[in-house]
Each structure stands twice: as C-alpha cells, then as structure tokens.
Short mmCIF file of N, CA and C and ligand atoms in Angstrom, two decimals:
data_model
loop_
_atom_site.label_atom_id
_atom_site.label_comp_id
_atom_site.label_asym_id
_atom_site.label_seq_id
_atom_site.Cartn_x
_atom_site.Cartn_y
_atom_site.Cartn_z
N MET A 1 32.30 -56.66 93.29
CA MET A 1 32.12 -57.81 94.16
C MET A 1 30.76 -58.44 93.88
N ALA A 2 30.71 -59.76 94.12
CA ALA A 2 29.45 -60.49 93.91
C ALA A 2 29.43 -61.67 94.86
N ARG A 3 28.23 -62.13 95.14
CA ARG A 3 28.09 -63.37 95.94
C ARG A 3 28.10 -64.54 94.97
N ILE A 4 29.06 -65.43 95.18
CA ILE A 4 29.23 -66.57 94.28
C ILE A 4 28.95 -67.84 95.07
N ALA A 5 28.04 -68.66 94.55
CA ALA A 5 27.70 -69.93 95.20
C ALA A 5 28.48 -71.06 94.54
N LEU A 6 29.16 -71.81 95.36
CA LEU A 6 30.00 -72.90 94.87
C LEU A 6 29.64 -74.19 95.59
N THR A 7 29.89 -75.31 94.94
CA THR A 7 29.81 -76.60 95.61
C THR A 7 31.20 -77.21 95.55
N VAL A 8 31.82 -77.29 96.71
CA VAL A 8 33.21 -77.76 96.78
C VAL A 8 33.27 -78.97 97.71
N ASN A 9 33.75 -80.05 97.17
CA ASN A 9 33.89 -81.29 97.95
C ASN A 9 32.56 -81.68 98.60
N GLY A 10 31.49 -81.45 97.86
CA GLY A 10 30.17 -81.84 98.30
C GLY A 10 29.50 -80.88 99.26
N THR A 11 30.14 -79.75 99.54
CA THR A 11 29.58 -78.78 100.48
C THR A 11 29.28 -77.47 99.76
N SER A 12 28.10 -76.91 100.03
CA SER A 12 27.74 -75.61 99.44
C SER A 12 28.48 -74.50 100.16
N GLN A 13 29.02 -73.57 99.39
CA GLN A 13 29.78 -72.45 99.93
C GLN A 13 29.32 -71.18 99.22
N VAL A 14 29.38 -70.05 99.92
CA VAL A 14 29.12 -68.76 99.30
C VAL A 14 30.29 -67.86 99.62
N VAL A 15 30.84 -67.24 98.58
CA VAL A 15 31.95 -66.31 98.79
C VAL A 15 31.60 -64.96 98.18
N ASP A 16 32.06 -63.90 98.82
CA ASP A 16 31.91 -62.55 98.28
C ASP A 16 33.24 -62.19 97.64
N THR A 17 33.23 -62.07 96.32
CA THR A 17 34.49 -61.83 95.63
C THR A 17 34.24 -61.24 94.26
N ASP A 18 35.29 -60.74 93.65
CA ASP A 18 35.23 -60.32 92.24
C ASP A 18 34.96 -61.56 91.40
N PRO A 19 33.93 -61.56 90.59
CA PRO A 19 33.61 -62.78 89.82
C PRO A 19 34.71 -63.21 88.86
N THR A 20 35.65 -62.33 88.55
CA THR A 20 36.74 -62.71 87.64
C THR A 20 37.94 -63.30 88.38
N THR A 21 37.83 -63.44 89.69
CA THR A 21 38.93 -64.02 90.47
C THR A 21 39.18 -65.46 90.03
N PRO A 22 40.42 -65.86 89.85
CA PRO A 22 40.68 -67.27 89.53
C PRO A 22 40.16 -68.19 90.63
N LEU A 23 39.58 -69.31 90.22
CA LEU A 23 39.07 -70.28 91.19
C LEU A 23 40.15 -70.66 92.21
N LEU A 24 41.38 -70.82 91.76
CA LEU A 24 42.47 -71.22 92.67
C LEU A 24 42.57 -70.28 93.86
N TYR A 25 42.48 -68.98 93.63
CA TYR A 25 42.62 -68.02 94.72
C TYR A 25 41.50 -68.17 95.74
N VAL A 26 40.29 -68.43 95.23
CA VAL A 26 39.16 -68.58 96.14
C VAL A 26 39.31 -69.85 96.97
N LEU A 27 39.72 -70.93 96.30
CA LEU A 27 39.89 -72.19 97.03
C LEU A 27 40.93 -72.03 98.14
N ARG A 28 42.05 -71.45 97.80
CA ARG A 28 43.15 -71.36 98.78
C ARG A 28 42.90 -70.26 99.81
N ASN A 29 42.50 -69.07 99.34
CA ASN A 29 42.48 -67.91 100.23
C ASN A 29 41.16 -67.75 100.97
N ASP A 30 40.06 -68.11 100.33
CA ASP A 30 38.76 -67.93 100.98
C ASP A 30 38.29 -69.20 101.67
N LEU A 31 38.58 -70.35 101.07
CA LEU A 31 38.05 -71.59 101.62
C LEU A 31 39.10 -72.41 102.35
N GLY A 32 40.35 -71.98 102.34
CA GLY A 32 41.40 -72.66 103.10
C GLY A 32 41.74 -74.04 102.58
N LEU A 33 41.52 -74.26 101.30
CA LEU A 33 41.85 -75.56 100.70
C LEU A 33 43.19 -75.43 99.99
N HIS A 34 44.22 -75.98 100.59
CA HIS A 34 45.57 -75.77 100.10
C HIS A 34 46.14 -76.96 99.33
N GLY A 35 45.26 -77.94 98.99
CA GLY A 35 45.71 -79.02 98.10
C GLY A 35 46.15 -78.47 96.75
N PRO A 36 45.29 -77.72 96.06
CA PRO A 36 45.71 -77.11 94.80
C PRO A 36 46.79 -76.06 95.03
N LYS A 37 47.83 -76.12 94.22
CA LYS A 37 49.00 -75.24 94.41
C LYS A 37 49.07 -74.20 93.30
N PHE A 38 49.68 -73.06 93.64
CA PHE A 38 49.99 -72.06 92.61
C PHE A 38 51.38 -72.38 92.08
N GLY A 39 51.43 -72.80 90.83
CA GLY A 39 52.73 -73.06 90.21
C GLY A 39 53.09 -71.93 89.25
N CYS A 40 52.48 -71.98 88.07
CA CYS A 40 52.79 -70.99 87.03
C CYS A 40 51.75 -69.89 86.95
N GLY A 41 50.51 -70.19 87.33
CA GLY A 41 49.43 -69.22 87.20
C GLY A 41 49.01 -68.98 85.76
N LEU A 42 49.49 -69.80 84.86
CA LEU A 42 49.25 -69.58 83.43
C LEU A 42 48.63 -70.79 82.74
N GLY A 43 48.19 -71.77 83.52
CA GLY A 43 47.60 -72.96 82.90
C GLY A 43 48.62 -73.89 82.27
N GLN A 44 49.86 -73.79 82.66
CA GLN A 44 50.90 -74.56 81.97
C GLN A 44 51.49 -75.72 82.78
N CYS A 45 51.34 -75.71 84.11
CA CYS A 45 52.07 -76.73 84.89
C CYS A 45 51.18 -77.80 85.51
N GLY A 46 49.94 -77.47 85.82
CA GLY A 46 49.01 -78.44 86.39
C GLY A 46 48.99 -78.51 87.90
N ALA A 47 49.83 -77.72 88.58
CA ALA A 47 49.88 -77.81 90.05
C ALA A 47 48.56 -77.43 90.71
N CYS A 48 47.75 -76.66 90.02
CA CYS A 48 46.51 -76.14 90.59
C CYS A 48 45.29 -76.99 90.25
N THR A 49 45.50 -78.17 89.69
CA THR A 49 44.39 -78.95 89.12
C THR A 49 43.34 -79.32 90.17
N VAL A 50 42.09 -79.13 89.79
CA VAL A 50 40.95 -79.63 90.55
C VAL A 50 40.06 -80.39 89.56
N ILE A 51 39.06 -81.06 90.07
CA ILE A 51 38.13 -81.79 89.20
C ILE A 51 36.79 -81.05 89.22
N VAL A 52 36.30 -80.69 88.05
CA VAL A 52 35.01 -80.01 87.92
C VAL A 52 34.11 -80.87 87.04
N ASP A 53 33.03 -81.33 87.64
CA ASP A 53 32.09 -82.22 86.91
C ASP A 53 32.82 -83.37 86.24
N GLY A 54 33.80 -83.93 86.94
CA GLY A 54 34.49 -85.13 86.44
C GLY A 54 35.67 -84.88 85.53
N SER A 55 35.96 -83.63 85.22
CA SER A 55 37.08 -83.33 84.34
C SER A 55 38.15 -82.53 85.08
N ALA A 56 39.41 -82.79 84.72
CA ALA A 56 40.51 -82.04 85.31
C ALA A 56 40.49 -80.61 84.77
N VAL A 57 40.59 -79.66 85.69
CA VAL A 57 40.54 -78.24 85.33
C VAL A 57 41.68 -77.53 86.05
N ARG A 58 42.34 -76.64 85.34
CA ARG A 58 43.43 -75.84 85.94
C ARG A 58 42.80 -74.63 86.61
N SER A 59 42.76 -74.67 87.93
CA SER A 59 41.96 -73.68 88.65
C SER A 59 42.56 -72.29 88.62
N CYS A 60 43.81 -72.17 88.20
CA CYS A 60 44.40 -70.82 88.05
C CYS A 60 43.84 -70.13 86.82
N SER A 61 43.25 -70.88 85.93
CA SER A 61 42.90 -70.35 84.61
C SER A 61 41.41 -70.31 84.36
N VAL A 62 40.59 -70.55 85.39
CA VAL A 62 39.15 -70.39 85.24
C VAL A 62 38.67 -69.41 86.31
N THR A 63 37.70 -68.61 85.94
CA THR A 63 37.16 -67.67 86.93
C THR A 63 36.22 -68.40 87.88
N VAL A 64 36.12 -67.84 89.07
CA VAL A 64 35.25 -68.47 90.06
C VAL A 64 33.80 -68.44 89.60
N SER A 65 33.42 -67.40 88.87
CA SER A 65 32.02 -67.31 88.43
C SER A 65 31.69 -68.37 87.37
N SER A 66 32.69 -68.86 86.67
CA SER A 66 32.43 -69.84 85.60
C SER A 66 32.14 -71.24 86.14
N VAL A 67 32.37 -71.46 87.41
CA VAL A 67 32.15 -72.81 87.96
C VAL A 67 31.03 -72.83 89.00
N GLN A 68 30.22 -71.78 89.00
CA GLN A 68 29.04 -71.80 89.86
C GLN A 68 28.14 -72.96 89.45
N ASN A 69 27.52 -73.57 90.44
CA ASN A 69 26.57 -74.67 90.20
C ASN A 69 27.21 -75.89 89.53
N ARG A 70 28.50 -76.02 89.68
CA ARG A 70 29.17 -77.21 89.17
C ARG A 70 29.85 -77.89 90.36
N ALA A 71 30.11 -79.18 90.22
CA ALA A 71 30.70 -79.96 91.33
C ALA A 71 32.22 -79.85 91.26
N ILE A 72 32.79 -79.17 92.24
CA ILE A 72 34.24 -78.97 92.30
C ILE A 72 34.81 -79.92 93.35
N ALA A 73 35.86 -80.63 92.98
CA ALA A 73 36.52 -81.52 93.94
C ALA A 73 38.00 -81.14 94.01
N THR A 74 38.50 -80.99 95.22
CA THR A 74 39.92 -80.72 95.41
C THR A 74 40.58 -81.97 96.01
N LEU A 75 41.88 -81.90 96.11
CA LEU A 75 42.64 -83.02 96.68
C LEU A 75 42.10 -83.42 98.05
N GLU A 76 41.60 -82.44 98.78
CA GLU A 76 41.09 -82.71 100.13
C GLU A 76 39.92 -83.68 100.13
N SER A 77 39.27 -83.85 98.98
CA SER A 77 38.10 -84.74 98.92
C SER A 77 38.49 -86.20 98.77
N LEU A 78 39.75 -86.46 98.49
CA LEU A 78 40.14 -87.85 98.17
C LEU A 78 40.28 -88.72 99.42
N GLY A 79 41.14 -88.34 100.30
CA GLY A 79 41.38 -89.18 101.47
C GLY A 79 41.96 -88.37 102.60
N THR A 80 42.24 -89.05 103.69
CA THR A 80 42.82 -88.40 104.86
C THR A 80 44.15 -89.08 105.17
N VAL A 81 44.88 -88.50 106.10
CA VAL A 81 46.13 -89.11 106.53
C VAL A 81 45.85 -90.50 107.09
N ALA A 82 44.78 -90.61 107.86
CA ALA A 82 44.44 -91.89 108.46
C ALA A 82 43.88 -92.87 107.44
N LYS A 83 43.15 -92.33 106.46
CA LYS A 83 42.51 -93.19 105.47
C LYS A 83 42.74 -92.61 104.07
N PRO A 84 43.96 -92.79 103.55
CA PRO A 84 44.26 -92.19 102.24
C PRO A 84 43.52 -92.90 101.12
N HIS A 85 43.23 -92.14 100.07
CA HIS A 85 42.70 -92.71 98.82
C HIS A 85 43.75 -93.67 98.26
N ARG A 86 43.34 -94.66 97.50
CA ARG A 86 44.29 -95.65 96.97
C ARG A 86 45.38 -94.99 96.13
N LEU A 87 45.07 -93.90 95.45
CA LEU A 87 46.11 -93.18 94.71
C LEU A 87 47.13 -92.57 95.67
N GLN A 88 46.64 -91.95 96.72
CA GLN A 88 47.55 -91.34 97.70
C GLN A 88 48.43 -92.40 98.34
N LYS A 89 47.84 -93.54 98.68
CA LYS A 89 48.63 -94.63 99.28
C LYS A 89 49.68 -95.13 98.30
N ALA A 90 49.29 -95.29 97.03
CA ALA A 90 50.24 -95.78 96.03
C ALA A 90 51.38 -94.78 95.82
N PHE A 91 51.07 -93.48 95.82
CA PHE A 91 52.12 -92.48 95.68
C PHE A 91 53.10 -92.55 96.85
N ILE A 92 52.57 -92.80 98.03
CA ILE A 92 53.45 -92.94 99.21
C ILE A 92 54.27 -94.22 99.08
N ASP A 93 53.62 -95.31 98.73
CA ASP A 93 54.31 -96.59 98.64
C ASP A 93 55.43 -96.55 97.61
N GLU A 94 55.22 -95.83 96.51
CA GLU A 94 56.24 -95.73 95.46
C GLU A 94 57.21 -94.58 95.72
N GLN A 95 56.98 -93.85 96.83
CA GLN A 95 57.83 -92.68 97.12
C GLN A 95 57.91 -91.78 95.87
N ALA A 96 56.73 -91.49 95.32
CA ALA A 96 56.67 -90.80 94.03
C ALA A 96 57.06 -89.33 94.13
N ALA A 97 56.93 -88.75 95.31
CA ALA A 97 57.23 -87.33 95.44
C ALA A 97 58.69 -87.09 95.79
N GLN A 98 59.25 -86.03 95.22
CA GLN A 98 60.54 -85.55 95.73
C GLN A 98 60.24 -84.26 96.49
N CYS A 99 60.10 -83.13 95.81
CA CYS A 99 59.71 -81.92 96.56
C CYS A 99 58.22 -81.93 96.87
N GLY A 100 57.43 -82.59 96.01
CA GLY A 100 56.00 -82.76 96.28
C GLY A 100 55.10 -81.68 95.72
N TYR A 101 55.65 -80.63 95.16
CA TYR A 101 54.81 -79.50 94.75
C TYR A 101 53.83 -79.87 93.64
N CYS A 102 54.23 -80.79 92.76
CA CYS A 102 53.38 -81.16 91.63
C CYS A 102 52.37 -82.24 91.99
N MET A 103 52.47 -82.80 93.19
CA MET A 103 51.69 -84.00 93.51
C MET A 103 50.19 -83.78 93.41
N ASN A 104 49.72 -82.59 93.78
CA ASN A 104 48.28 -82.32 93.63
C ASN A 104 47.85 -82.56 92.18
N GLY A 105 48.60 -81.99 91.26
CA GLY A 105 48.24 -82.14 89.84
C GLY A 105 48.37 -83.56 89.37
N MET A 106 49.41 -84.24 89.80
CA MET A 106 49.59 -85.64 89.39
C MET A 106 48.43 -86.50 89.88
N ILE A 107 48.10 -86.36 91.14
CA ILE A 107 47.07 -87.21 91.73
C ILE A 107 45.68 -86.88 91.17
N MET A 108 45.38 -85.60 91.02
CA MET A 108 44.04 -85.23 90.53
C MET A 108 43.86 -85.64 89.06
N ASN A 109 44.91 -85.48 88.27
CA ASN A 109 44.81 -85.94 86.88
C ASN A 109 44.73 -87.46 86.81
N ALA A 110 45.47 -88.14 87.70
CA ALA A 110 45.39 -89.60 87.75
C ALA A 110 44.01 -90.07 88.17
N LYS A 111 43.39 -89.34 89.08
CA LYS A 111 42.03 -89.69 89.52
C LYS A 111 41.06 -89.65 88.34
N VAL A 112 41.14 -88.59 87.55
CA VAL A 112 40.26 -88.48 86.38
C VAL A 112 40.55 -89.62 85.41
N LEU A 113 41.84 -89.90 85.21
CA LEU A 113 42.22 -90.99 84.30
C LEU A 113 41.63 -92.32 84.76
N LEU A 114 41.84 -92.67 86.02
CA LEU A 114 41.38 -93.98 86.51
C LEU A 114 39.86 -94.06 86.57
N ASP A 115 39.21 -92.93 86.79
CA ASP A 115 37.73 -92.95 86.77
C ASP A 115 37.21 -93.29 85.37
N ARG A 116 37.96 -92.88 84.36
CA ARG A 116 37.54 -93.12 82.98
C ARG A 116 38.12 -94.40 82.40
N ASN A 117 39.29 -94.78 82.89
CA ASN A 117 40.02 -95.93 82.35
C ASN A 117 40.69 -96.64 83.53
N PRO A 118 40.01 -97.61 84.12
CA PRO A 118 40.49 -98.23 85.36
C PRO A 118 41.81 -98.98 85.21
N ASN A 119 42.16 -99.41 84.01
CA ASN A 119 43.38 -100.18 83.82
C ASN A 119 44.23 -99.59 82.69
N PRO A 120 44.76 -98.41 82.88
CA PRO A 120 45.51 -97.77 81.80
C PRO A 120 46.87 -98.41 81.60
N THR A 121 47.33 -98.38 80.36
CA THR A 121 48.71 -98.80 80.09
C THR A 121 49.65 -97.67 80.52
N ALA A 122 50.94 -98.01 80.57
CA ALA A 122 51.93 -96.97 80.91
C ALA A 122 51.86 -95.83 79.90
N ALA A 123 51.68 -96.18 78.64
CA ALA A 123 51.60 -95.15 77.60
C ALA A 123 50.38 -94.25 77.82
N GLU A 124 49.27 -94.85 78.24
CA GLU A 124 48.07 -94.04 78.48
C GLU A 124 48.26 -93.13 79.69
N ILE A 125 48.95 -93.64 80.70
CA ILE A 125 49.23 -92.80 81.88
C ILE A 125 50.12 -91.62 81.48
N LYS A 126 51.16 -91.92 80.72
CA LYS A 126 52.07 -90.84 80.31
C LYS A 126 51.34 -89.81 79.47
N ARG A 127 50.45 -90.27 78.60
CA ARG A 127 49.70 -89.33 77.76
C ARG A 127 48.79 -88.46 78.63
N ALA A 128 48.15 -89.09 79.63
CA ALA A 128 47.22 -88.34 80.48
C ALA A 128 47.95 -87.29 81.31
N LEU A 129 49.20 -87.57 81.66
CA LEU A 129 49.96 -86.65 82.52
C LEU A 129 50.98 -85.83 81.74
N ASN A 130 50.85 -85.87 80.44
CA ASN A 130 51.86 -85.23 79.59
C ASN A 130 52.09 -83.76 79.92
N ASP A 131 51.02 -83.06 80.28
CA ASP A 131 51.13 -81.62 80.52
C ASP A 131 51.20 -81.29 82.01
N THR A 132 51.42 -82.28 82.85
CA THR A 132 51.55 -82.04 84.28
C THR A 132 53.03 -82.13 84.61
N LEU A 133 53.60 -81.01 84.99
CA LEU A 133 55.05 -80.90 85.06
C LEU A 133 55.60 -81.21 86.45
N CYS A 134 56.75 -81.91 86.46
CA CYS A 134 57.50 -82.19 87.69
C CYS A 134 58.94 -81.80 87.42
N ARG A 135 59.40 -80.81 88.16
CA ARG A 135 60.77 -80.33 87.91
C ARG A 135 61.82 -81.20 88.59
N CYS A 136 61.39 -82.07 89.53
CA CYS A 136 62.35 -82.96 90.19
C CYS A 136 62.69 -84.15 89.29
N GLY A 137 61.82 -84.48 88.38
CA GLY A 137 62.05 -85.65 87.53
C GLY A 137 61.52 -86.93 88.12
N SER A 138 60.39 -86.86 88.81
CA SER A 138 59.80 -88.05 89.45
C SER A 138 58.83 -88.79 88.55
N HIS A 139 58.81 -88.47 87.28
CA HIS A 139 57.76 -89.00 86.41
C HIS A 139 57.68 -90.52 86.41
N LEU A 140 58.81 -91.21 86.40
CA LEU A 140 58.75 -92.67 86.33
C LEU A 140 58.11 -93.26 87.58
N ARG A 141 58.43 -92.66 88.73
CA ARG A 141 57.81 -93.15 89.97
C ARG A 141 56.32 -92.82 90.01
N VAL A 142 55.95 -91.69 89.42
CA VAL A 142 54.54 -91.33 89.34
C VAL A 142 53.78 -92.35 88.49
N VAL A 143 54.36 -92.73 87.37
CA VAL A 143 53.71 -93.73 86.51
C VAL A 143 53.56 -95.05 87.28
N ARG A 144 54.59 -95.45 87.99
CA ARG A 144 54.51 -96.69 88.77
C ARG A 144 53.42 -96.60 89.84
N ALA A 145 53.32 -95.45 90.46
CA ALA A 145 52.31 -95.27 91.51
C ALA A 145 50.90 -95.40 90.94
N ILE A 146 50.68 -94.83 89.77
CA ILE A 146 49.35 -94.91 89.17
C ILE A 146 49.05 -96.35 88.75
N GLN A 147 50.06 -97.04 88.23
CA GLN A 147 49.87 -98.46 87.89
C GLN A 147 49.54 -99.25 89.15
N ARG A 148 50.23 -98.95 90.24
CA ARG A 148 49.97 -99.64 91.51
C ARG A 148 48.54 -99.37 91.97
N ALA A 149 48.12 -98.11 91.89
CA ALA A 149 46.76 -97.77 92.31
C ALA A 149 45.73 -98.47 91.44
N ALA A 150 46.00 -98.56 90.14
CA ALA A 150 45.06 -99.24 89.25
C ALA A 150 44.94 -100.71 89.62
N GLY A 151 46.08 -101.31 89.97
CA GLY A 151 46.08 -102.72 90.36
C GLY A 151 45.37 -102.94 91.68
N ALA A 152 45.31 -101.89 92.50
CA ALA A 152 44.68 -102.02 93.80
C ALA A 152 43.17 -101.92 93.72
N ARG A 153 42.67 -101.57 92.53
CA ARG A 153 41.22 -101.44 92.39
C ARG A 153 40.57 -102.80 92.56
N SER A 154 39.53 -102.86 93.36
CA SER A 154 38.85 -104.13 93.59
C SER A 154 37.58 -104.20 92.79
FE1 LIG B 201 47.72 -73.48 87.25
FE2 LIG B 201 50.33 -73.87 86.73
S1 LIG B 201 49.39 -72.96 88.50
S2 LIG B 201 48.62 -74.60 85.59
#
C-alpha cells in the first residue's frame, strides 16, 4: 500500500492503495466517480476513457501511480444535468445512446478531438473514435452528435 496523490477534476485527492491498481478502480471505487465504465478491462473498448493532461487515456490500463501529479478529468467534469456540456447536450439531442454504456468513452474522446480540432470532418470524427466500441450500433448518431456539438461552438 502507498499514499497516492491525484488531481481529479481540479481537486487534489489522496488515496491509500496498491500503486499498481488500475486508475479506473480508484476513480470508481475510492473516489465514487462512475462516469468511466469497466467494459473490457483490457484497453480495447474505450468505456473507461478519461482525459489525462489533455489526452484520452484508458483508465483500466494505466496504474494509479503513473498518473500522480497529472491533471485527470472524468466525465463528471464536463457538465451537469442542469447545465450539460455542449457535447452532452448534442448527444441527448441526437439520441445518440441506446444502452449508453459506451457513452463515457464516446464523449471523452470527442472532447479531446474537439479541443484539438474544433471543426472536424465526419471522416476525422470516425478516425478519432475508431477504437471506441459501441455494441448497439449507434455510431452514426454519435458522429452526428459530435458534428452538432462542433457546430454549437461559439
Ligand atoms: Fe478500459 Fe475497455 S474497460 S478499454
């Protein structure tokens, strides 16, 4: 066990845990942040995606000790029910979710994409989300939602 200092959604946190614990487990089990989901646990589906220092990271596949002193953002940092982030609003408006399990990964990867490329083409969106899996087959609605969110940028 070790004391691990984290910065999550702009707040400093300290957890006592095995330093090799996957970040996802600490976020969900120790910090109560349930935006990131456990899908495959193998870095293959994207359901667990968080943003670390501006890049999308699969939190099931990085140890908690490897992200000390880095800025971690989870889905909870984007918006609220009362005041959703423009991506969250666009996903709702396009009814992009079916079961919804992949939405964390879709939205967090889309956030990184739009931060780097505010007006992506459909091809660029598809490339950015290529490895983020949706078993319901909502991909076309997801692409539309991201295009809508990009258009909503002021
Ligand atoms: Fe992390 Fe699937 S749960 S990539």
